[in-house]
Coordinates of C-alpha atoms in Angstrom, one line a residue:
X1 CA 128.0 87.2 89.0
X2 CA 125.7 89.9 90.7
X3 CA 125.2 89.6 94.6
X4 CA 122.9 87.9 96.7
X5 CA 121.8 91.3 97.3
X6 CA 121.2 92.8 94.1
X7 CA 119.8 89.1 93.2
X8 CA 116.7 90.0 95.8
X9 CA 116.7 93.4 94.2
X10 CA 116.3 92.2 90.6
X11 CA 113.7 90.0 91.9
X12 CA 111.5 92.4 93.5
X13 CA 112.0 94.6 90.6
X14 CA 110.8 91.6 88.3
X15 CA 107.6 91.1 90.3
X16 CA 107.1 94.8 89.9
X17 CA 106.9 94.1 86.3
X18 CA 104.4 91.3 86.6
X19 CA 102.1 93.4 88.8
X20 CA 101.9 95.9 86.1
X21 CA 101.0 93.4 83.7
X22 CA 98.3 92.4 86.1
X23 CA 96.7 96.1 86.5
X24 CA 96.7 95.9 82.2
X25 CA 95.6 92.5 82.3
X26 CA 91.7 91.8 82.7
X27 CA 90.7 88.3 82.1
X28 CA 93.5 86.0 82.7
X29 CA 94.3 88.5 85.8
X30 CA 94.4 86.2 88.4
X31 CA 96.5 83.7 86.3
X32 CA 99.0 86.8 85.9
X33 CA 98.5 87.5 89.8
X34 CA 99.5 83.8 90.4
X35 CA 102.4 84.7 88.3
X36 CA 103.3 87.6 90.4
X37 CA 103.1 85.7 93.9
X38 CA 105.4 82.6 92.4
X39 CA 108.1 85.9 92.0
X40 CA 107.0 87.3 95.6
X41 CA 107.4 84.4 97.1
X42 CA 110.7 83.5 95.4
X43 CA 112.3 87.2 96.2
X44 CA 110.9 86.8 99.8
X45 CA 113.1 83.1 100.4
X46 CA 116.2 84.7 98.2
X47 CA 116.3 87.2 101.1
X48 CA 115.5 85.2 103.8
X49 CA 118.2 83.1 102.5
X50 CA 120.7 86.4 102.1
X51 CA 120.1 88.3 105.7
X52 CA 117.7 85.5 107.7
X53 CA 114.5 86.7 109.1
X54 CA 114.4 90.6 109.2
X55 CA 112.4 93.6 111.3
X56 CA 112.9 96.8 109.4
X57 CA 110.4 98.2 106.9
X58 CA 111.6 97.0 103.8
X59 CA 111.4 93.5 104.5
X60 CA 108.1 93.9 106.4
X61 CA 106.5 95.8 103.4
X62 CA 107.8 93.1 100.9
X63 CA 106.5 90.4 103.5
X64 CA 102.5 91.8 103.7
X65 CA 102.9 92.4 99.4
X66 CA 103.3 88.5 99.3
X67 CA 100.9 88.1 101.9
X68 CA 98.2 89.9 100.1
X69 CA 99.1 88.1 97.0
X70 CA 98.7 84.4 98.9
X71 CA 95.0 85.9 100.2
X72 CA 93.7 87.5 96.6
X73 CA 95.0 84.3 94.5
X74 CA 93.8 81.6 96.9
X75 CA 90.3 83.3 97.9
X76 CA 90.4 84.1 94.0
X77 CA 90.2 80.3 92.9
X78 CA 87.4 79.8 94.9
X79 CA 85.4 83.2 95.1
X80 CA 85.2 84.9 91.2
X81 CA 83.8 88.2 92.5
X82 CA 87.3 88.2 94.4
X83 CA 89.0 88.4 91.0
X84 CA 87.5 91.5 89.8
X85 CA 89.3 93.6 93.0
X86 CA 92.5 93.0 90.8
X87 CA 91.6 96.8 89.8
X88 CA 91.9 98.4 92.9
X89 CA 94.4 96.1 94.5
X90 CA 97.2 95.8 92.1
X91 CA 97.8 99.6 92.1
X92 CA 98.2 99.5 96.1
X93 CA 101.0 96.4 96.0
X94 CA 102.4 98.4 93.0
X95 CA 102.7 101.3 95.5
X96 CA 103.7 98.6 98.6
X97 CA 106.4 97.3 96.1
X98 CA 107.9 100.4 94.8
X99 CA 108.3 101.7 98.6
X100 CA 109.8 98.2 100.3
X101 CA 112.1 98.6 96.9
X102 CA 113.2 102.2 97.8
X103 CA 113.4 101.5 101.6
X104 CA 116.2 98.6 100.4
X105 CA 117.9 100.8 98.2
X106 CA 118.2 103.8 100.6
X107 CA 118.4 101.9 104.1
X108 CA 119.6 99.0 104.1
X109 CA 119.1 96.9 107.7
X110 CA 120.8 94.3 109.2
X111 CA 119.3 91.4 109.9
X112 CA 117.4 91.3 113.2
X113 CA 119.5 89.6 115.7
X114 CA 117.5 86.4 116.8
X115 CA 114.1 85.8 118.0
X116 CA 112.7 85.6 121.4
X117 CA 110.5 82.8 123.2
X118 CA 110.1 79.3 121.9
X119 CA 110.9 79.7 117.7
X120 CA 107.8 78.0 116.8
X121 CA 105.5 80.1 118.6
X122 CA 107.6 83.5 117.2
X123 CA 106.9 81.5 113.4
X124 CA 103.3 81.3 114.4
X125 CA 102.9 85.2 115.5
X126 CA 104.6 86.2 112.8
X127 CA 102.5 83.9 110.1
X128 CA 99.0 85.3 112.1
X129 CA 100.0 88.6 111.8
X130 CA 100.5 88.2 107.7
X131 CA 97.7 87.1 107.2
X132 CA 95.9 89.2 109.3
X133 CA 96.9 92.3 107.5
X134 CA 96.6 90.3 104.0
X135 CA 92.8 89.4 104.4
X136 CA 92.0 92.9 106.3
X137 CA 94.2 94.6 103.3
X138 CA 91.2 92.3 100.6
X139 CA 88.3 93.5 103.3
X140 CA 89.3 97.3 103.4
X141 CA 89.8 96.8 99.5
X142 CA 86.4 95.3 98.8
X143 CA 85.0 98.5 101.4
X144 CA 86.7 100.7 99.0
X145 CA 84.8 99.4 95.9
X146 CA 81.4 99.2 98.0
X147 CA 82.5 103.0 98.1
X148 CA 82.6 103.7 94.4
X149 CA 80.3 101.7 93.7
X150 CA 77.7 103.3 95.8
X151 CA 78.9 106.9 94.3
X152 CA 78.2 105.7 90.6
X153 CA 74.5 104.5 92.1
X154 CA 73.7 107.6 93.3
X155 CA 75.4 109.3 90.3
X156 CA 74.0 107.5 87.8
X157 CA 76.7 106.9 85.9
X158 CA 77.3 102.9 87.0
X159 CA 80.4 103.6 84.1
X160 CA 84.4 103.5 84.1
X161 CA 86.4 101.8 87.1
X162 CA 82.7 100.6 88.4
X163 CA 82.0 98.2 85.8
X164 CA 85.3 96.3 86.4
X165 CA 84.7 96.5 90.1
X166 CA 81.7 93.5 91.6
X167 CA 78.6 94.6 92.2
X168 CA 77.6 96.7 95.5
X169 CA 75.9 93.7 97.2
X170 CA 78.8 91.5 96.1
X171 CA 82.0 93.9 97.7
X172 CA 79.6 93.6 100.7
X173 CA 79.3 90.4 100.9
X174 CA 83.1 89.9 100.5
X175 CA 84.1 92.5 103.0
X176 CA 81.5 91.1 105.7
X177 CA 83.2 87.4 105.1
X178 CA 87.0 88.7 104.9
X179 CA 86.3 90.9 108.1
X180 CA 85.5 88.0 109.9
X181 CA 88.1 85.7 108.8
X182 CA 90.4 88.6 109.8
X183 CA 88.9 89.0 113.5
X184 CA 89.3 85.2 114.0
X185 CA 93.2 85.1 112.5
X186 CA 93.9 88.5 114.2
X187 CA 92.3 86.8 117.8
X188 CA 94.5 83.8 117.2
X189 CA 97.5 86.3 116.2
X190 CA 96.8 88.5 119.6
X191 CA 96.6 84.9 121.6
X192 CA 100.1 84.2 119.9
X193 CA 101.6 87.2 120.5
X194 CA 100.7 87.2 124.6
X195 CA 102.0 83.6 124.3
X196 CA 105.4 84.7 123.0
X197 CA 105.7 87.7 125.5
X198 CA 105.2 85.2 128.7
X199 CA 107.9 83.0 127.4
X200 CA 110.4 85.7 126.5
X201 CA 109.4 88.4 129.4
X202 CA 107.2 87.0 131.4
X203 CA 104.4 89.9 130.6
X204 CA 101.8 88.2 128.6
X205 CA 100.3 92.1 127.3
X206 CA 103.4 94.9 127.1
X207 CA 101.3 97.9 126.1
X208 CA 103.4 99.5 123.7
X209 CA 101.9 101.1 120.4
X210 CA 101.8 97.7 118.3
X211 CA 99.7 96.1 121.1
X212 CA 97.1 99.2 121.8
X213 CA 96.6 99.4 118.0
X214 CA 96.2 95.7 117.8
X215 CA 93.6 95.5 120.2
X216 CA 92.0 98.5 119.0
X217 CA 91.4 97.3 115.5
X218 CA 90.2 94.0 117.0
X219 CA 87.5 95.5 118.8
X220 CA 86.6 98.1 115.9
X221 CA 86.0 94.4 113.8
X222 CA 84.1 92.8 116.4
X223 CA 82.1 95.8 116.8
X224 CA 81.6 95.9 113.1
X225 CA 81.0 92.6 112.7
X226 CA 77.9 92.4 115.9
X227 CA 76.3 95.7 114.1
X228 CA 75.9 94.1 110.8
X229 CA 74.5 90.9 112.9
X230 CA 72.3 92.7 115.1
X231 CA 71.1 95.7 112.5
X232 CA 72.6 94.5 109.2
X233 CA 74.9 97.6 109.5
X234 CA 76.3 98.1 105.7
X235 CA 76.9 100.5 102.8
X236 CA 79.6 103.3 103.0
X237 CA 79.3 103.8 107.2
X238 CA 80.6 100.3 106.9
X239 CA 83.2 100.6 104.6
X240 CA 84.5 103.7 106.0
X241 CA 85.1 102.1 109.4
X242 CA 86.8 99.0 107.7
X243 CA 89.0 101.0 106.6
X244 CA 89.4 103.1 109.6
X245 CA 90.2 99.3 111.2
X246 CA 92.8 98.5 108.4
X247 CA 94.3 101.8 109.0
X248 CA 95.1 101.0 112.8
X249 CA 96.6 97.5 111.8
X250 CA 98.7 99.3 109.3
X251 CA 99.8 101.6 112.1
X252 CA 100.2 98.8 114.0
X253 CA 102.4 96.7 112.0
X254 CA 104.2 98.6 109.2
X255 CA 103.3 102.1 110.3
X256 CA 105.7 101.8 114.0
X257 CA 108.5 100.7 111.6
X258 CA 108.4 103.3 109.7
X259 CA 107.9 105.9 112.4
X260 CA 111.3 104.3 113.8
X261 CA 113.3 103.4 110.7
X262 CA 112.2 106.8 108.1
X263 CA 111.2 109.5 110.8
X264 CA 113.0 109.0 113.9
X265 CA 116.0 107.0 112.5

């Protein structure tokens, strides 16, 4: 009978699989996607089960893949020209997958040794944090496609990737609506997060890297956010400083693990 371990690794492996199937698969992709989450989610409570709640890359990585997954199948019901970022975003949880894979494989961590503060308020950081990164992950995706999409305008050649991606005014749209959806969670997450530091050190804002980078890509989406209000600030100066935001929240979040863990450690 093969481990707990290797269980979780077979798993993730398996969802791996799936994923693929999505990036082949255009019309019933976010049936396949919905496929992909049930085995996300499923590898995710296998290894909760195995080491308890975890800190180190791996685990984090595997964490904002389901995430991501929750975000692009549930908005996806609702919102069709969601569906049609499969393109772009299956490749990058392909990529997000293979490395939490590898991380497990080569370093494996411990499991981290208790939480601090009141659990339910660590269980609500921690949930406002995932989905933070998971709907700024869809908005810096949908800013990538206003990107190509604009390139094959002004091109001419409205071909290849661009006619499986939505329309220019649709990513728009989309990235405008997850952006905000993201400042509110990520305010809420911030809130959380002072919360938790009170109880457990009595400093409501510890300005380490995680905090400044947090607080800096909250105020790059509220900035964002008034421009296209005030001056209907769009188009590719927009998408390039979504992604500069999704960029600090990844340094933020995964990015100071991996400077510890792969770097450093």
């Amino acid at each position: 009978m093969a481990s707990p371990d290797i269980t979780v690794l077979l798993l993730q492996a398996a969802v791996l699989v799936v994923l693929i199937a999505v990036a082949l698969t255009r019309r019933a992709a976010l049936l396949v996607a919905a496929g992909a989450l049930a085995g996300a989610m499923a590898a995710l409570i296998a290894d909760l089960l195995v080491s308890g709640w975890r800190s180190d890359l791996s685990f984090t990585l595997w964490a904002t893949l389901t995430a991501t997954l929750v975000g692009y199948v549930a908005i996806g019901w609702a919102v069709p020209p969601l569906r049609r970022l499969s393109v772009l975003l299956i490749p990058y949880l392909l990529l997000v997958g293979v490395l939490a894979l590898l991380v497990r494989m080569l370093a494996p961590v411990p499991p981290m040794p208790g939480s601090v503060g009141p659990v339910a308020w660590f269980d609500a950081h921690i949930v406002f944090a995932l989905a933070t990164y998971a709907l700024l992950s869809l908005a810096a995706i949908a800013g990538f496609a206003c990107l190509l999409q604009d390139a094959a305008l002004k091109q001419k050649q409205p071909g290849g990737i661009a006619n499986r991606l939505p329309s220019l005014a649709e990513s728009e749209r989309l990235e405008i609506r997850l952006l905000a959806a993201a400042e509110i969670v990520l305010g809420i997450g911030i809130a959380s997060g002072m919360a938790l530091g009170w109880f457990s050190t009595h400093e409501a804002m510890p300005f380490d890297h995680k905090t400044i980078l947090a607080i800096a890509a909250f105020l790059l989406i509220g900035l964002l956010l008034l421009a296209h209000a005030k001056t209907g600030f769009r188009g590719r100066r927009a998408a390039r400083w979504v992604l500069v935001a999704w960029l600090l929240l990844t340094l933020a979040y995964p990015g100071v693990k991996f400077v510890r863990e792969i770097l450093i450690g």
